Amino acid sequence: MRAARLIRMVLLLQSRPSMTAAELARELEVSERTVARDVLSLSEAGVPVYADRGRAGGYRLIGGYRTRLTGLGRSEAEALFLSGVPAALRDMGLADAASAARLKVSAALLPELRDAADGAAQRFHLDAPAWYREPATPDLLPAVADAVWDDRRVTARYRRKDTEVERELEPYGLVLKAGVWYLAARAGADVRVYRIDRFTSVTPLGERFARSPDFDLPAFWAERAAQFARSLLRDEVVVRLTPAGARQLRHVTDRAAAEEAVERAGGPDGQGRITVTLPVESLDVAFGQLLGLGPEAEVLAPAALRERFAEAAARMYGLYREAER
């Protein structure tokens, strides 16, 4: 641990003109006294670390010193490709590996390019979780991530409705979707999707598995996500839409379903309206969604939903009439 910290200190100093003891302590997550001891150890080992005294002082490398310890380890190289998702790295226990990788890349760059990483970080940031929810990191995520990186079979216990099942899995890949972690894993002949927060135990097995060369995680997830979205649309409603309503429909309900429904609709009637058959999750969900279109949408069927809209319109009319008195 201390050797890794000393190497990291050298890389930090190599990537910047100078650093104060407080800055080094913050980066290395140690005390300033530990920084002073580490600097002394580096000096004794022949690393030319120079201390500038005074309020604006700090530590720097002298004589154009450059370490050759910039080669990336496997875990560092893999983590580097995820460095744009800092929360995901932290959740999977890879923050330290990514930090070391970034330092090594920075140390290997020409001096005039060393601010490139900071420049990119100040211009682009990915915030994966959805609004209005506090993402919770599943306790077993680091163990699952280790198995994914190592291509190692695991035995996992998984909550499914009111029961708990045990499966032997080949963990192929992790997906972070709107703050929720999912595992794509082969169970028998099929690759399935599991929510990480429903695992109650994960036990690595001794043997590794051979990944299928044909498996493509982004393509797999895109197909499963589309299947899942379609599976939620179990009901249908018939709606007459004004031109404005047809344009706005995709913003209040499932985008793909709305666009397909508008595309399949016939030509406009004498009032310029089109009639669409729209797949929806449920009539209750459709009520809340289509209510947002106001007079731009008229529900024609089913009759129960049309009656519900008529009742809501009457209540709203009464509310505004009462307010005028």
Coordinates of C-alpha atoms in Angstrom, one line a residue:
M1 CA 0.0 0.0 0.0
R2 CA 2.8 2.5 0.9
A3 CA 4.8 1.6 -2.2
A4 CA 1.7 2.3 -4.4
R5 CA 1.2 5.6 -2.6
L6 CA 4.8 6.6 -3.2
I7 CA 4.5 5.8 -6.9
R8 CA 1.3 7.8 -7.0
M9 CA 3.0 10.8 -5.4
V10 CA 5.8 10.7 -8.0
L11 CA 3.2 10.6 -10.8
L12 CA 1.3 13.5 -9.3
L13 CA 4.4 15.6 -9.0
Q14 CA 5.4 14.6 -12.5
S15 CA 2.1 15.7 -14.0
R16 CA 2.1 19.2 -12.3
P17 CA 4.7 21.9 -11.8
S18 CA 4.4 21.7 -8.0
M19 CA 1.9 20.7 -5.3
T20 CA 1.5 21.9 -1.7
A21 CA 1.5 19.4 1.1
A22 CA -2.2 20.0 1.6
E23 CA -2.9 19.2 -2.1
L24 CA -0.9 16.0 -1.9
A25 CA -2.5 15.0 1.3
R26 CA -6.0 15.5 -0.2
E27 CA -5.1 13.5 -3.4
L28 CA -3.5 10.7 -1.5
E29 CA -6.0 10.7 1.4
V30 CA -3.4 10.9 4.1
S31 CA -2.2 13.5 6.5
E32 CA 0.3 16.3 5.7
R33 CA 2.7 14.6 8.2
T34 CA 2.5 11.4 6.2
V35 CA 3.2 13.4 3.0
A36 CA 6.4 14.8 4.6
R37 CA 7.6 11.4 5.6
D38 CA 6.9 10.0 2.1
V39 CA 8.8 12.9 0.5
L40 CA 11.8 12.1 2.8
S41 CA 11.6 8.4 1.7
L42 CA 11.5 9.4 -2.0
S43 CA 14.6 11.6 -1.5
E44 CA 16.5 8.8 0.3
A45 CA 15.6 6.5 -2.7
G46 CA 17.1 9.0 -5.1
V47 CA 14.0 10.7 -6.4
P48 CA 14.8 14.4 -6.7
V49 CA 11.9 15.9 -4.8
Y50 CA 12.5 19.6 -3.9
A51 CA 10.6 21.5 -1.2
D52 CA 9.9 25.2 -1.7
R53 CA 9.5 26.9 1.6
G54 CA 7.1 29.7 2.4
R55 CA 3.4 30.4 2.1
A56 CA 3.4 29.7 -1.6
G57 CA 5.7 26.8 -1.3
G58 CA 5.2 23.1 -2.1
Y59 CA 6.9 20.1 -3.6
R60 CA 8.2 19.6 -7.1
L61 CA 10.5 17.4 -9.1
I62 CA 13.8 18.9 -10.3
G63 CA 16.2 18.2 -13.0
G64 CA 13.6 17.1 -15.6
Y65 CA 13.1 13.9 -13.6
R66 CA 10.6 11.5 -15.2
T67 CA 9.7 8.1 -13.9
R68 CA 9.3 5.2 -16.2
L69 CA 6.6 3.7 -14.0
T70 CA 3.8 4.8 -16.3
G71 CA 2.7 1.5 -17.8
L72 CA -1.0 0.7 -17.2
G73 CA -1.9 -2.5 -15.4
R74 CA -4.9 -4.4 -16.7
S75 CA -7.4 -3.3 -14.1
E76 CA -6.2 0.3 -14.6
A77 CA -6.5 0.2 -18.3
E78 CA -10.1 -1.3 -18.1
A79 CA -11.1 1.2 -15.5
L80 CA -9.8 4.1 -17.6
F81 CA -12.5 3.4 -20.2
L82 CA -15.1 3.9 -17.5
S83 CA -13.6 7.1 -16.2
G84 CA -16.4 9.2 -17.5
V85 CA -18.8 7.6 -15.1
P86 CA -17.2 8.3 -11.7
A87 CA -20.2 7.2 -9.6
A88 CA -20.2 3.8 -11.4
L89 CA -16.5 3.4 -10.8
R90 CA -16.9 4.2 -7.1
D91 CA -19.9 1.7 -6.8
M92 CA -17.8 -1.1 -8.4
G93 CA -14.7 -0.4 -6.3
L94 CA -12.7 0.8 -9.2
A95 CA -12.2 4.5 -8.3
D96 CA -8.5 3.9 -7.1
A97 CA -7.6 2.0 -10.3
A98 CA -9.1 4.7 -12.5
S99 CA -7.3 7.4 -10.6
A100 CA -4.0 5.6 -11.0
A101 CA -4.6 5.1 -14.7
R102 CA -5.4 8.8 -15.3
L103 CA -2.3 9.8 -13.4
K104 CA -0.1 7.5 -15.5
V105 CA -1.6 8.8 -18.7
S106 CA -1.2 12.3 -17.6
A107 CA 2.4 11.7 -16.6
A108 CA 3.1 10.2 -20.1
L109 CA 1.8 13.3 -21.9
L110 CA 3.8 16.2 -23.0
P111 CA 3.7 19.1 -20.5
E112 CA 1.5 21.3 -22.8
L113 CA -1.1 18.5 -23.0
R114 CA -1.4 17.7 -19.3
D115 CA -4.4 19.9 -18.8
A116 CA -6.4 18.0 -21.4
A117 CA -8.1 15.7 -18.8
D118 CA -9.1 18.6 -16.6
G119 CA -10.4 20.5 -19.6
A120 CA -12.6 17.5 -20.7
A121 CA -13.9 17.0 -17.1
Q122 CA -15.0 20.6 -16.9
R123 CA -16.9 20.4 -20.2
F124 CA -18.5 16.9 -20.1
H125 CA -20.1 15.0 -17.2
L126 CA -22.4 12.0 -17.1
D127 CA -25.0 11.9 -14.3
A128 CA -26.6 8.5 -14.7
P129 CA -29.3 8.4 -11.9
A130 CA -32.8 9.7 -12.7
W131 CA -34.1 12.9 -11.0
Y132 CA -35.9 12.8 -7.7
R133 CA -34.4 9.6 -6.5
E134 CA -31.4 8.9 -4.3
P135 CA -29.5 6.0 -5.9
A136 CA -28.6 3.2 -3.5
T137 CA -25.5 1.1 -4.3
P138 CA -26.2 -2.6 -3.9
D139 CA -24.0 -4.2 -1.3
L140 CA -23.1 -7.1 -3.6
L141 CA -22.2 -4.9 -6.6
P142 CA -18.4 -5.0 -6.0
A143 CA -18.5 -8.8 -5.8
V144 CA -20.5 -9.1 -9.0
A145 CA -18.2 -6.6 -10.7
D146 CA -15.2 -8.7 -9.7
A147 CA -16.8 -11.8 -11.2
V148 CA -17.6 -9.9 -14.4
W149 CA -14.0 -8.6 -14.8
D150 CA -12.6 -12.0 -14.0
D151 CA -15.0 -14.1 -16.2
R152 CA -15.7 -16.3 -13.1
R153 CA -18.7 -18.4 -12.5
V154 CA -20.8 -17.6 -9.4
T155 CA -23.6 -19.1 -7.4
A156 CA -26.1 -16.4 -6.7
R157 CA -29.3 -16.3 -4.6
Y158 CA -31.9 -14.1 -6.0
R159 CA -35.2 -12.7 -4.8
R160 CA -38.1 -13.4 -7.2
K161 CA -41.5 -12.1 -6.1
D162 CA -42.1 -13.9 -2.8
T163 CA -39.5 -16.6 -3.2
E164 CA -35.7 -16.9 -3.3
V165 CA -34.0 -19.0 -5.9
E166 CA -30.4 -20.1 -6.4
R167 CA -28.7 -20.1 -9.8
E168 CA -25.2 -20.8 -11.2
L169 CA -24.4 -17.8 -13.4
E170 CA -21.8 -16.8 -16.0
P171 CA -21.7 -13.0 -15.4
Y172 CA -21.2 -11.3 -18.8
G173 CA -21.7 -7.7 -18.2
L174 CA -23.1 -4.9 -15.9
V175 CA -25.5 -2.2 -17.0
L176 CA -26.4 1.0 -15.1
K177 CA -29.8 2.2 -16.1
A178 CA -31.3 5.3 -14.5
G179 CA -29.5 4.6 -11.2
V180 CA -30.3 0.9 -11.1
W181 CA -27.7 -1.8 -11.7
Y182 CA -28.4 -4.9 -13.8
L183 CA -26.4 -8.0 -14.6
A184 CA -26.5 -9.7 -17.9
A185 CA -25.6 -13.3 -17.1
R186 CA -25.8 -16.7 -18.8
A187 CA -28.0 -19.2 -16.9
G188 CA -28.0 -22.5 -18.8
A189 CA -28.5 -21.8 -22.5
D190 CA -29.9 -18.3 -22.2
V191 CA -28.5 -14.9 -21.3
R192 CA -30.9 -13.2 -18.8
V193 CA -31.1 -9.9 -17.0
Y194 CA -31.0 -9.7 -13.2
R195 CA -31.3 -6.6 -10.9
I196 CA -28.3 -6.5 -8.6
D197 CA -30.3 -5.2 -5.6
R198 CA -32.3 -8.4 -5.6
F199 CA -29.2 -10.6 -5.0
T200 CA -29.0 -11.9 -1.5
S201 CA -25.7 -13.7 -1.9
V202 CA -23.0 -14.1 -4.5
T203 CA -20.4 -16.8 -4.2
P204 CA -17.5 -17.0 -6.7
L205 CA -16.7 -20.5 -7.9
G206 CA -13.3 -21.8 -8.7
E207 CA -13.6 -22.1 -12.5
R208 CA -13.7 -19.4 -15.1
F209 CA -16.0 -19.5 -18.1
A210 CA -15.3 -18.9 -21.8
R211 CA -17.2 -15.8 -23.0
S212 CA -19.1 -16.2 -26.2
P213 CA -17.3 -14.2 -28.9
D214 CA -20.7 -13.3 -30.5
F215 CA -22.0 -11.6 -27.3
D216 CA -22.4 -7.8 -27.7
L217 CA -23.5 -6.2 -24.4
P218 CA -24.8 -2.9 -25.9
A219 CA -26.8 -4.7 -28.6
F220 CA -28.1 -7.2 -26.1
W221 CA -29.2 -4.5 -23.7
A222 CA -30.8 -2.4 -26.5
E223 CA -32.9 -5.4 -27.6
R224 CA -33.9 -6.4 -24.1
A225 CA -34.8 -2.8 -23.2
A226 CA -37.0 -2.5 -26.2
Q227 CA -38.7 -5.9 -25.5
F228 CA -39.3 -4.8 -21.9
A229 CA -40.8 -1.5 -23.0
R230 CA -43.1 -3.3 -25.4
S231 CA -44.1 -5.8 -22.8
L232 CA -45.5 -3.0 -20.5
L233 CA -48.0 -1.9 -23.1
R234 CA -50.8 -4.3 -22.4
D235 CA -53.9 -2.1 -23.2
E236 CA -55.0 0.0 -26.2
V237 CA -56.9 3.2 -26.5
V238 CA -58.3 5.0 -29.5
V239 CA -57.7 8.7 -29.6
R240 CA -58.5 11.5 -32.0
L241 CA -55.8 14.1 -32.1
T242 CA -55.4 17.7 -33.4
P243 CA -52.2 18.4 -35.3
A244 CA -50.7 19.8 -32.0
G245 CA -51.8 16.7 -30.1
A246 CA -50.2 14.5 -32.7
R247 CA -46.9 16.4 -32.3
Q248 CA -47.1 16.3 -28.5
L249 CA -48.2 12.7 -28.0
R250 CA -44.6 11.4 -28.1
H251 CA -43.8 13.6 -25.1
V252 CA -46.5 12.3 -22.8
T253 CA -46.5 8.6 -23.5
D254 CA -44.1 5.9 -24.7
R255 CA -42.2 7.6 -27.5
A256 CA -41.8 4.6 -29.9
A257 CA -45.4 3.6 -29.4
A258 CA -46.7 7.1 -30.1
E259 CA -44.6 7.6 -33.2
E260 CA -45.7 4.3 -34.6
A261 CA -49.3 5.0 -33.8
V262 CA -49.2 8.4 -35.6
E263 CA -47.4 6.9 -38.5
R264 CA -50.1 4.1 -38.9
A265 CA -53.0 6.6 -38.6
G266 CA -55.1 7.4 -41.7
G267 CA -55.5 10.8 -43.2
P268 CA -57.0 13.7 -41.3
D269 CA -60.7 14.3 -41.1
G270 CA -62.6 17.4 -42.0
Q271 CA -61.3 19.2 -38.9
G272 CA -57.7 18.2 -39.5
R273 CA -57.7 15.5 -36.8
I274 CA -56.3 12.0 -37.0
T275 CA -57.4 8.9 -35.2
V276 CA -54.7 6.7 -33.7
T277 CA -54.8 3.3 -31.9
L278 CA -52.2 3.7 -29.1
P279 CA -50.7 0.9 -27.0
V280 CA -50.6 1.9 -23.3
E281 CA -49.4 0.4 -20.0
S282 CA -52.9 0.5 -18.5
L283 CA -56.0 2.6 -18.6
D284 CA -55.1 4.4 -15.4
V285 CA -51.7 5.3 -16.8
A286 CA -53.2 6.4 -20.1
F287 CA -55.6 8.7 -18.2
G288 CA -52.8 10.5 -16.5
Q289 CA -50.7 10.7 -19.7
L290 CA -53.4 11.9 -22.1
L291 CA -54.9 14.3 -19.6
G292 CA -51.8 16.4 -20.2
L293 CA -52.8 17.0 -23.8
G294 CA -56.0 18.7 -22.7
P295 CA -58.3 19.6 -25.6
E296 CA -55.8 18.4 -28.2
A297 CA -56.8 14.8 -27.6
E298 CA -60.3 13.2 -27.5
V299 CA -60.5 9.6 -26.2
L300 CA -62.9 7.5 -28.3
A301 CA -62.4 4.1 -26.8
P302 CA -62.7 2.2 -24.5
A303 CA -66.0 3.7 -23.3
A304 CA -65.0 3.5 -19.7
L305 CA -62.0 5.7 -20.3
R306 CA -63.9 8.1 -22.4
E307 CA -66.5 8.5 -19.6
R308 CA -63.7 9.1 -17.1
F309 CA -62.3 12.0 -19.3
A310 CA -65.8 13.4 -19.7
E311 CA -66.2 13.4 -15.9
A312 CA -62.8 15.0 -15.4
A313 CA -63.7 17.7 -18.0
A314 CA -67.0 18.4 -16.3
R315 CA -65.3 18.8 -12.9
M316 CA -62.7 21.1 -14.4
Y317 CA -65.4 23.2 -16.1
G318 CA -67.3 23.5 -12.8
L319 CA -64.1 24.4 -10.9
Y320 CA -63.3 27.3 -13.2
R321 CA -66.9 28.5 -13.5
E322 CA -67.0 28.6 -9.7
A323 CA -63.8 30.6 -9.5
E324 CA -65.3 33.3 -11.8
R325 CA -68.2 34.0 -9.4

